[in-house]
Coordinates of N, CA, C and O in Angstrom, one line a residue:
X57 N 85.5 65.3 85.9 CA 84.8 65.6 84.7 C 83.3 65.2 84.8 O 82.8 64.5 85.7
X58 N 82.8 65.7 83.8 CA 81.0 65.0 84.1 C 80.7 63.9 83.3 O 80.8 63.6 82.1
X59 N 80.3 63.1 84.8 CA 80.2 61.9 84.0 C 79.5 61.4 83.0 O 78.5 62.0 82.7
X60 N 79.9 60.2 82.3 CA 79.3 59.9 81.1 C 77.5 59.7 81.5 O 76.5 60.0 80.9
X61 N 77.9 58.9 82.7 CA 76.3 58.3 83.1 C 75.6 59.6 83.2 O 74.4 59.2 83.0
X62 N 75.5 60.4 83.4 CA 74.5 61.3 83.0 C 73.8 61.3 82.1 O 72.6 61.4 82.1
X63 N 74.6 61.3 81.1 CA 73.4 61.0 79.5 C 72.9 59.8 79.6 O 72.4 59.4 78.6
X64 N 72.7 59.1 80.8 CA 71.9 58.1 80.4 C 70.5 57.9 81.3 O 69.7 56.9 81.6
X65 N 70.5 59.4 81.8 CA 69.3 60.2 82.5 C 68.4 60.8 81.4 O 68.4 62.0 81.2
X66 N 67.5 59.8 80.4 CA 66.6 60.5 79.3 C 65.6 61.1 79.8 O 65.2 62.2 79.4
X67 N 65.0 60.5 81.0 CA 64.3 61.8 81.3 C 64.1 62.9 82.1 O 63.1 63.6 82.3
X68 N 65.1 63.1 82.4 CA 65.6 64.4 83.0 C 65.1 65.8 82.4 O 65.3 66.1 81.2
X69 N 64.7 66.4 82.9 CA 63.9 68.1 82.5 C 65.2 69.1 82.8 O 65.7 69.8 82.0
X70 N 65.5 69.0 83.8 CA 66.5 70.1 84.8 C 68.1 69.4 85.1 O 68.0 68.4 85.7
X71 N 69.1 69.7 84.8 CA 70.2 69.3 85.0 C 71.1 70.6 85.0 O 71.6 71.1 84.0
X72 N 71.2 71.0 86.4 CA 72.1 71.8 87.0 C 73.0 71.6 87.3 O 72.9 71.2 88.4
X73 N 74.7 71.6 86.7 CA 76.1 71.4 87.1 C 76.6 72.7 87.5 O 77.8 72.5 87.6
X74 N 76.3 73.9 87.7 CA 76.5 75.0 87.9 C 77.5 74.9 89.1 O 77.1 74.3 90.1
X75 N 78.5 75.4 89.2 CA 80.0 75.7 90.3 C 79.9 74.5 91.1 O 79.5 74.4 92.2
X76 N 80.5 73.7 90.3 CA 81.0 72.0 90.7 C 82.3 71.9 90.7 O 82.8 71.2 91.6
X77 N 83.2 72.5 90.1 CA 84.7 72.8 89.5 C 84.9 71.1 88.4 O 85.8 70.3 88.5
X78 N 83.8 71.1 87.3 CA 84.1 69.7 87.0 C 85.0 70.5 85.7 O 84.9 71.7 85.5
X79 N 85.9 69.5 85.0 CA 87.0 70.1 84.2 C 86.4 68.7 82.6 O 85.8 67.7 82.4
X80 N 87.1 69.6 81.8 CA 87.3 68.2 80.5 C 86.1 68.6 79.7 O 85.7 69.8 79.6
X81 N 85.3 67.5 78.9 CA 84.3 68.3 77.8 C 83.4 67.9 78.5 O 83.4 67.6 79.7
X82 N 82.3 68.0 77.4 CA 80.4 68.0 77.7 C 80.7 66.5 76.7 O 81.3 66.4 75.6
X83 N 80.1 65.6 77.6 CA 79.5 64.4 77.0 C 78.9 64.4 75.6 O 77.8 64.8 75.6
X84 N 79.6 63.9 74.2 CA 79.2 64.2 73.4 C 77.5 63.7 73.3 O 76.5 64.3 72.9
X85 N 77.3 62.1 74.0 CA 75.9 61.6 73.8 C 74.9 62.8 75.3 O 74.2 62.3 76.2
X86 N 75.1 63.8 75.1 CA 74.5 64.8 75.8 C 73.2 65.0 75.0 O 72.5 65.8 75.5
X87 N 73.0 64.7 74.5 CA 71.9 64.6 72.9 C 70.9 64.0 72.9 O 69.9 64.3 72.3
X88 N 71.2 62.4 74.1 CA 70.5 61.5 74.4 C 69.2 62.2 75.5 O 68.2 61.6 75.8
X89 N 69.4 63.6 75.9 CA 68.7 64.0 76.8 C 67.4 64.8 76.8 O 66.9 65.7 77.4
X90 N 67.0 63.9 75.7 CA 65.8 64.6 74.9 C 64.4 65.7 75.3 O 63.8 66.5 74.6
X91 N 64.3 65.2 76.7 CA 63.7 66.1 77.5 C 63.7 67.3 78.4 O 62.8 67.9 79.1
X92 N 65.6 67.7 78.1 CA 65.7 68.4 78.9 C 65.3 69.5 78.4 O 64.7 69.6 77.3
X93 N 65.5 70.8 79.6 CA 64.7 71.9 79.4 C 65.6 72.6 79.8 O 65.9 73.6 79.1
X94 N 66.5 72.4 81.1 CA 67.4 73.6 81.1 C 68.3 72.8 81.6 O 68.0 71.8 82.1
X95 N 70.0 73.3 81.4 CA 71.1 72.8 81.1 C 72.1 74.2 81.5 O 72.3 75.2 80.9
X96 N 72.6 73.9 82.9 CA 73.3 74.6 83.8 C 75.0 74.3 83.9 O 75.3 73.4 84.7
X97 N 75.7 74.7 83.3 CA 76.9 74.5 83.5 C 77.8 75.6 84.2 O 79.0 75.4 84.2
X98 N 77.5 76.2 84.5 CA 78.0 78.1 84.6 C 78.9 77.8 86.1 O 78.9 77.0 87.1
X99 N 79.8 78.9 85.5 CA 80.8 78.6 87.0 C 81.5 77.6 87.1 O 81.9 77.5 88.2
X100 N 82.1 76.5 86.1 CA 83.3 75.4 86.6 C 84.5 76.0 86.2 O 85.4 76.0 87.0
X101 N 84.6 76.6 85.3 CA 86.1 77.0 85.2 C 86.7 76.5 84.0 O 87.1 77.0 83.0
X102 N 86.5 75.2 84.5 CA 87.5 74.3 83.6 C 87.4 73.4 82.4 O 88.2 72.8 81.7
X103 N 85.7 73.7 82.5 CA 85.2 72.7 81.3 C 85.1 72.8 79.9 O 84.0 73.1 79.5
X104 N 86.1 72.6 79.1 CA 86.8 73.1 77.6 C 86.3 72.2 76.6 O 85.5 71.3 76.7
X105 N 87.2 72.7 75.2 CA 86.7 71.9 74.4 C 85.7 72.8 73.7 O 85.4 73.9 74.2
X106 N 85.0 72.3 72.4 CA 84.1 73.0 71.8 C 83.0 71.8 72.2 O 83.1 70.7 72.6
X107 N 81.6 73.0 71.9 CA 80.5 72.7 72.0 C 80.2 71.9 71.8 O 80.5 71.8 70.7
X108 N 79.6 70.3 72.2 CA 79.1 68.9 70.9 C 78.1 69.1 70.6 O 77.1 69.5 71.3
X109 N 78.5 68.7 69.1 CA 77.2 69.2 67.9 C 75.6 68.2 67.9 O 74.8 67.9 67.0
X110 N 75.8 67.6 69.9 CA 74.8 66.7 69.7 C 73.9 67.9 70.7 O 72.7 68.1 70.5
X111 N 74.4 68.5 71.6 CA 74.2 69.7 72.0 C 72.7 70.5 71.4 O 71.6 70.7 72.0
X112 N 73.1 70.6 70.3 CA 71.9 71.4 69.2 C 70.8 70.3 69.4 O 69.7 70.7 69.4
X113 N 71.0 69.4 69.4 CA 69.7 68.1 69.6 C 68.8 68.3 70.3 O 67.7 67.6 70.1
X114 N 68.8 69.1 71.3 CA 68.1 69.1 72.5 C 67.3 70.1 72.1 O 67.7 71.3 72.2
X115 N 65.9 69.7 71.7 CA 65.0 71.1 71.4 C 64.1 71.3 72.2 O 63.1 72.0 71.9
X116 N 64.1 70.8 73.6 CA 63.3 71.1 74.3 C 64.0 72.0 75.3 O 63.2 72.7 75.9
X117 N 65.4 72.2 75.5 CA 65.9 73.1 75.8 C 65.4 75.0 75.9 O 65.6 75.8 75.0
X118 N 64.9 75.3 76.8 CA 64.8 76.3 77.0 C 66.2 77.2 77.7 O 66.4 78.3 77.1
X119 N 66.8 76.9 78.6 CA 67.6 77.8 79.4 C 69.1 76.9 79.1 O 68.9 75.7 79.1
X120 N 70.2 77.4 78.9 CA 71.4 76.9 78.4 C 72.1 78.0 78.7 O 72.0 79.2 78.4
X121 N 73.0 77.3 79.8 CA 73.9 78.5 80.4 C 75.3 78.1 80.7 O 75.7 77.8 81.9
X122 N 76.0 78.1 79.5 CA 77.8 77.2 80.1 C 78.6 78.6 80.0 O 79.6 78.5 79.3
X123 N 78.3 79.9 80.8 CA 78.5 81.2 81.3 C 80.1 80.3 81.9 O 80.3 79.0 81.8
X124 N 81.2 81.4 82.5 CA 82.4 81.0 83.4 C 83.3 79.5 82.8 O 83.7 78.6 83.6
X125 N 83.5 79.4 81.8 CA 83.9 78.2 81.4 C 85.2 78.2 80.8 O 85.9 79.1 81.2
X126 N 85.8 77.4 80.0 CA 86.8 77.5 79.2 C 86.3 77.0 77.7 O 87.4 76.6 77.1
X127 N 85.2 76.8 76.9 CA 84.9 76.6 75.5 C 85.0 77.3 74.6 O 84.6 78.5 74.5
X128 N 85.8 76.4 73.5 CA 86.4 77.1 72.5 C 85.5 76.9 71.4 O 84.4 76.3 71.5
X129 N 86.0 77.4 70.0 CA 85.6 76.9 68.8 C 84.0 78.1 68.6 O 83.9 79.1 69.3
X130 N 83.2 77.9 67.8 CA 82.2 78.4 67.5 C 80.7 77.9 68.6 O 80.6 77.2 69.6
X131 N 80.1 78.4 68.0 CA 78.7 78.1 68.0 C 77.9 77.5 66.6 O 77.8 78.0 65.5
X132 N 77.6 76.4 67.2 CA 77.4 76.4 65.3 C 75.8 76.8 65.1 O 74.9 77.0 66.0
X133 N 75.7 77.0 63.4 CA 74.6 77.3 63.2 C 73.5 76.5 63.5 O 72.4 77.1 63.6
X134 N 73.5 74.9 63.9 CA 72.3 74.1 63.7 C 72.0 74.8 65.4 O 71.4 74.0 66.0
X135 N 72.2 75.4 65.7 CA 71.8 76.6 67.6 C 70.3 76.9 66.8 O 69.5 77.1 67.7
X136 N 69.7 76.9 65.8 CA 68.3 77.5 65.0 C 67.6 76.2 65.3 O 66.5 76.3 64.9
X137 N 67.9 75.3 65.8 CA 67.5 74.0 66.2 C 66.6 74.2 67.5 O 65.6 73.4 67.8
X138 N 67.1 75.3 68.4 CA 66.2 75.2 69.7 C 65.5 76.8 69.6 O 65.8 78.0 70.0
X139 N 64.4 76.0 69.0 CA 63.4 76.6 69.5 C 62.4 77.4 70.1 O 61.8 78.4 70.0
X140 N 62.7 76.4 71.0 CA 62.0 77.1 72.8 C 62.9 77.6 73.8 O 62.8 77.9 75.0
X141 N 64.1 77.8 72.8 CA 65.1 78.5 74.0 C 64.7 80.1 74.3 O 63.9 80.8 73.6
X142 N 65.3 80.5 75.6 CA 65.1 81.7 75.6 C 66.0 82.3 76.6 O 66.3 83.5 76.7
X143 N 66.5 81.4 77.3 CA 68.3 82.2 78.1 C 69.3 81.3 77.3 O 69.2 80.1 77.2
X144 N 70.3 82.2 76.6 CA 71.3 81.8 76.1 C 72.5 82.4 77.1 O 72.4 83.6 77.3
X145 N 73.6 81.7 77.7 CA 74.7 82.8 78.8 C 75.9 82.2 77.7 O 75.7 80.9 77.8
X146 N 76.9 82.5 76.8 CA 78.1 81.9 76.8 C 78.9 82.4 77.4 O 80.0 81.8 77.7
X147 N 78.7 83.8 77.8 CA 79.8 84.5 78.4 C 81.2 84.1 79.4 O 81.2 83.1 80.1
X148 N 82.3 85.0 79.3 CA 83.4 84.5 80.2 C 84.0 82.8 79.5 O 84.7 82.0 80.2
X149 N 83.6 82.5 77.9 CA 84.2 81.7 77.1 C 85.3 82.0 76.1 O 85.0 83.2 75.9
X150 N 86.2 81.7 75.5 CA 87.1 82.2 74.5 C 86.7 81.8 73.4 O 87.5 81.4 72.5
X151 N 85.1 81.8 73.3 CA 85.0 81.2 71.8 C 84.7 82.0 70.6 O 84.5 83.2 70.8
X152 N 84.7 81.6 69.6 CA 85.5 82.4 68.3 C 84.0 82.3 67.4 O 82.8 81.9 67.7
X153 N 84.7 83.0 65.9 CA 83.7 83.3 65.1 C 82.7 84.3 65.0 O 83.0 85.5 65.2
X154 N 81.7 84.0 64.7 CA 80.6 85.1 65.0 C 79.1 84.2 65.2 O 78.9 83.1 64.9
X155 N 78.4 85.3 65.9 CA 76.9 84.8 66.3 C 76.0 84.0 65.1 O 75.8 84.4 64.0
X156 N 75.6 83.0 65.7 CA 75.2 82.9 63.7 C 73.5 83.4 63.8 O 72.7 83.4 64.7
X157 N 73.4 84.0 62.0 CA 72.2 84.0 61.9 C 71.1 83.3 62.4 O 70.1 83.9 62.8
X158 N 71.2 81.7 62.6 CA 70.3 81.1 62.1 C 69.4 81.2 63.8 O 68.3 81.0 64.0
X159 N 70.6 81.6 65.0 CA 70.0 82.7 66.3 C 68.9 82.9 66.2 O 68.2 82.6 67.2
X160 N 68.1 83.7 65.1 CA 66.8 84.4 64.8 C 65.9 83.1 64.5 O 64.7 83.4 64.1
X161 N 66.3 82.0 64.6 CA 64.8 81.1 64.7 C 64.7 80.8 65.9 O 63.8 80.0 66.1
X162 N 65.4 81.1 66.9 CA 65.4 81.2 68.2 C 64.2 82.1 68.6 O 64.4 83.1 69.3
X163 N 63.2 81.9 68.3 CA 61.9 83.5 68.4 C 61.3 83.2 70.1 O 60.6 84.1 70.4
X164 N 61.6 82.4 71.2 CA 61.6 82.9 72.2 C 62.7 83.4 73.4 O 62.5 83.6 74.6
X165 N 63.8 83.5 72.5 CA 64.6 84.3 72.8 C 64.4 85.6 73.4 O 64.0 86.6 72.7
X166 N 64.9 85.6 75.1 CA 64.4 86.9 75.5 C 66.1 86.9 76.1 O 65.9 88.1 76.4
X167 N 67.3 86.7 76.5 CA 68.0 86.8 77.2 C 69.5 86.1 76.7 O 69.6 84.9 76.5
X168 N 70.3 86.8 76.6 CA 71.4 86.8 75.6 C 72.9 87.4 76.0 O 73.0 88.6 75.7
X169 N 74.0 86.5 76.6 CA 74.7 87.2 77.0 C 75.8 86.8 76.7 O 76.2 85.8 77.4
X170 N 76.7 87.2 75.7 CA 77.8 87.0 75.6 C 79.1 87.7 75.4 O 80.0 87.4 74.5
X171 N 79.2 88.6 76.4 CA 80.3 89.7 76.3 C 81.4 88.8 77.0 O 80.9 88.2 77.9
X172 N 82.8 88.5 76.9 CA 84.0 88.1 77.2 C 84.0 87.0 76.8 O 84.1 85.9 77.3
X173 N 84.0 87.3 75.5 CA 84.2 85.9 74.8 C 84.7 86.8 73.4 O 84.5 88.0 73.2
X174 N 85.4 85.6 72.5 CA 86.2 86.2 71.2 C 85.3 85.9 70.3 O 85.8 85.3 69.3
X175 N 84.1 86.1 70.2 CA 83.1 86.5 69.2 C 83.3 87.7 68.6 O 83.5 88.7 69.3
X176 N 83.4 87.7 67.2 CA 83.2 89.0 66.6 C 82.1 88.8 65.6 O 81.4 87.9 65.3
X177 N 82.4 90.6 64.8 CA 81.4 90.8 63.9 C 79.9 91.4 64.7 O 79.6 91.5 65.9
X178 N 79.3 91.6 63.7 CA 77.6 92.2 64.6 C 76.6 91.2 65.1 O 76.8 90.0 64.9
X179 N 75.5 91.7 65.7 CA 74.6 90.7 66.1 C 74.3 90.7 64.6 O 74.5 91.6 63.8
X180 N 73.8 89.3 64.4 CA 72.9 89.4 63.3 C 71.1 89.9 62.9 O 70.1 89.3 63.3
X181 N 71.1 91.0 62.3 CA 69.5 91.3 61.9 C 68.3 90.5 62.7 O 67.6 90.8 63.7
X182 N 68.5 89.1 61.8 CA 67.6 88.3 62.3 C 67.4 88.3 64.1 O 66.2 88.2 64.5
X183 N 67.9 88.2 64.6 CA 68.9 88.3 66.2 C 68.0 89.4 66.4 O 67.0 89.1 67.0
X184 N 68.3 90.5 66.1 CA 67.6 91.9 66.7 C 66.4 92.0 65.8 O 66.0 93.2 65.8
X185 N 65.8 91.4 65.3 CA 64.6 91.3 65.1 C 63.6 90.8 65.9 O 62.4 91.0 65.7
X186 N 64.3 89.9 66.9 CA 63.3 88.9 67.7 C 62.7 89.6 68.6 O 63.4 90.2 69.5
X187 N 61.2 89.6 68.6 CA 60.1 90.6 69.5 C 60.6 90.3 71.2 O 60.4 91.1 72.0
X188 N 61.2 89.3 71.5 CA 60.8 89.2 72.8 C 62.2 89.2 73.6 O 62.1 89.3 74.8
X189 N 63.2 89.1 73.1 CA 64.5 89.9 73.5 C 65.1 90.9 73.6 O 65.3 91.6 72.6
X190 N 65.6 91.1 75.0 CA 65.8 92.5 75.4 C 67.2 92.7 75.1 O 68.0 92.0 75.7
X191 N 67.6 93.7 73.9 CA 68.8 93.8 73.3 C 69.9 94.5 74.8 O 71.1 94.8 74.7
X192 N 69.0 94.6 75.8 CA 70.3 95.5 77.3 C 70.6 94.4 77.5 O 71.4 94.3 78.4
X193 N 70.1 93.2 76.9 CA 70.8 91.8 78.0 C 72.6 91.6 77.3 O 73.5 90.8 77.6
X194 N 72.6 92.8 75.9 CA 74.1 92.8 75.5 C 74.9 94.3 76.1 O 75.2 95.4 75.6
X195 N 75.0 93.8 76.9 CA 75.3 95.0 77.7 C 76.7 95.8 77.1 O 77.2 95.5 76.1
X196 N 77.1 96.9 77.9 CA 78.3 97.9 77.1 C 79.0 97.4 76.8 O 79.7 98.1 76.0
X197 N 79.7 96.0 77.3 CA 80.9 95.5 77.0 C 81.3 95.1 75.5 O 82.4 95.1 75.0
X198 N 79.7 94.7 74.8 CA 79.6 94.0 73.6 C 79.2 95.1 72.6 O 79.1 94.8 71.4
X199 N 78.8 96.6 72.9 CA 78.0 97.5 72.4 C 78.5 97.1 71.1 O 77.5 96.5 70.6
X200 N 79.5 97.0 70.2 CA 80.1 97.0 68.5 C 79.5 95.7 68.3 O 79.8 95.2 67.2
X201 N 78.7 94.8 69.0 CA 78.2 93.8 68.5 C 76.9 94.2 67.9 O 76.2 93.4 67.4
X202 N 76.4 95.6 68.0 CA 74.7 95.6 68.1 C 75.0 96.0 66.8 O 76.1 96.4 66.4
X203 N 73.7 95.8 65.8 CA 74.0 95.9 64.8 C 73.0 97.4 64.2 O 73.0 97.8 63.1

């Protein structure tokens, strides 16, 4: 699993776990990581559980990629929290609900991928409103998501 002591890396910018095979959740004090910028989880497999809602904390987060995973549950809305994001991957997740509006305060959002996952419903408006996102990064798999 990933260890706890990670969160207690505050100044960390870059934290890449990408194809580790680590299993179990995301440290809920993941939150404590106030400076990160990008946040690599893609490729374990095994790492479940829903999102923690300390997760959204991190506004300095630009790149957030827990692509290849096993997370369930939603996305929640306080995601309008990061700002400066601009690669979002959940893909290859089983998580549920729908994309939330609040996505569209996400304004440097350029890159967005979440086809194999149990999201439904449309992108939201706001979502495909954003100037600097390339709506092909929702590729054919998701087409009934475009709105």
């Amino acid at each position: 699993s990933i260890p706890d002591e990670i969160t207690e890396l505050t100044n960390i910018v870059n934290l890449d776990l990408a194809l580790n095979s680590f299993s179990g959740k995301i440290p809920e004090a993941v939150g404590n990581l106030e400076k990160l910028e990008l946040f690599s989880l893609f490729g374990n497999g095994n790492l479940n559980g829903t999102l923690p809602i300390s997760l959204y904390d991190l506004t300095n987060l630009t790149h957030l990629y827990i692509d290849g995973n096993n997370f369930s549950g939603n996305i929640s809305d306080k995601i309008g929290q990061l700002k400066r994001l601009k690669h979002l991957t959940v893909y290859d997740n089983p998580l549920t609900g729908s994309l939330p509006s609040k996505l569209g305060f996400c304004e440097e959002l350029e890159m967005l991928h979440i086809e194999n996952t149990n999201l439904n419903g449309t992108v939201p408006d706001e979502v495909c409103m954003l100037t600097k996102i390339d709506l092909n990064s929702l590729n054919d798999e998701v087409e009934i998501f475009k709105a």
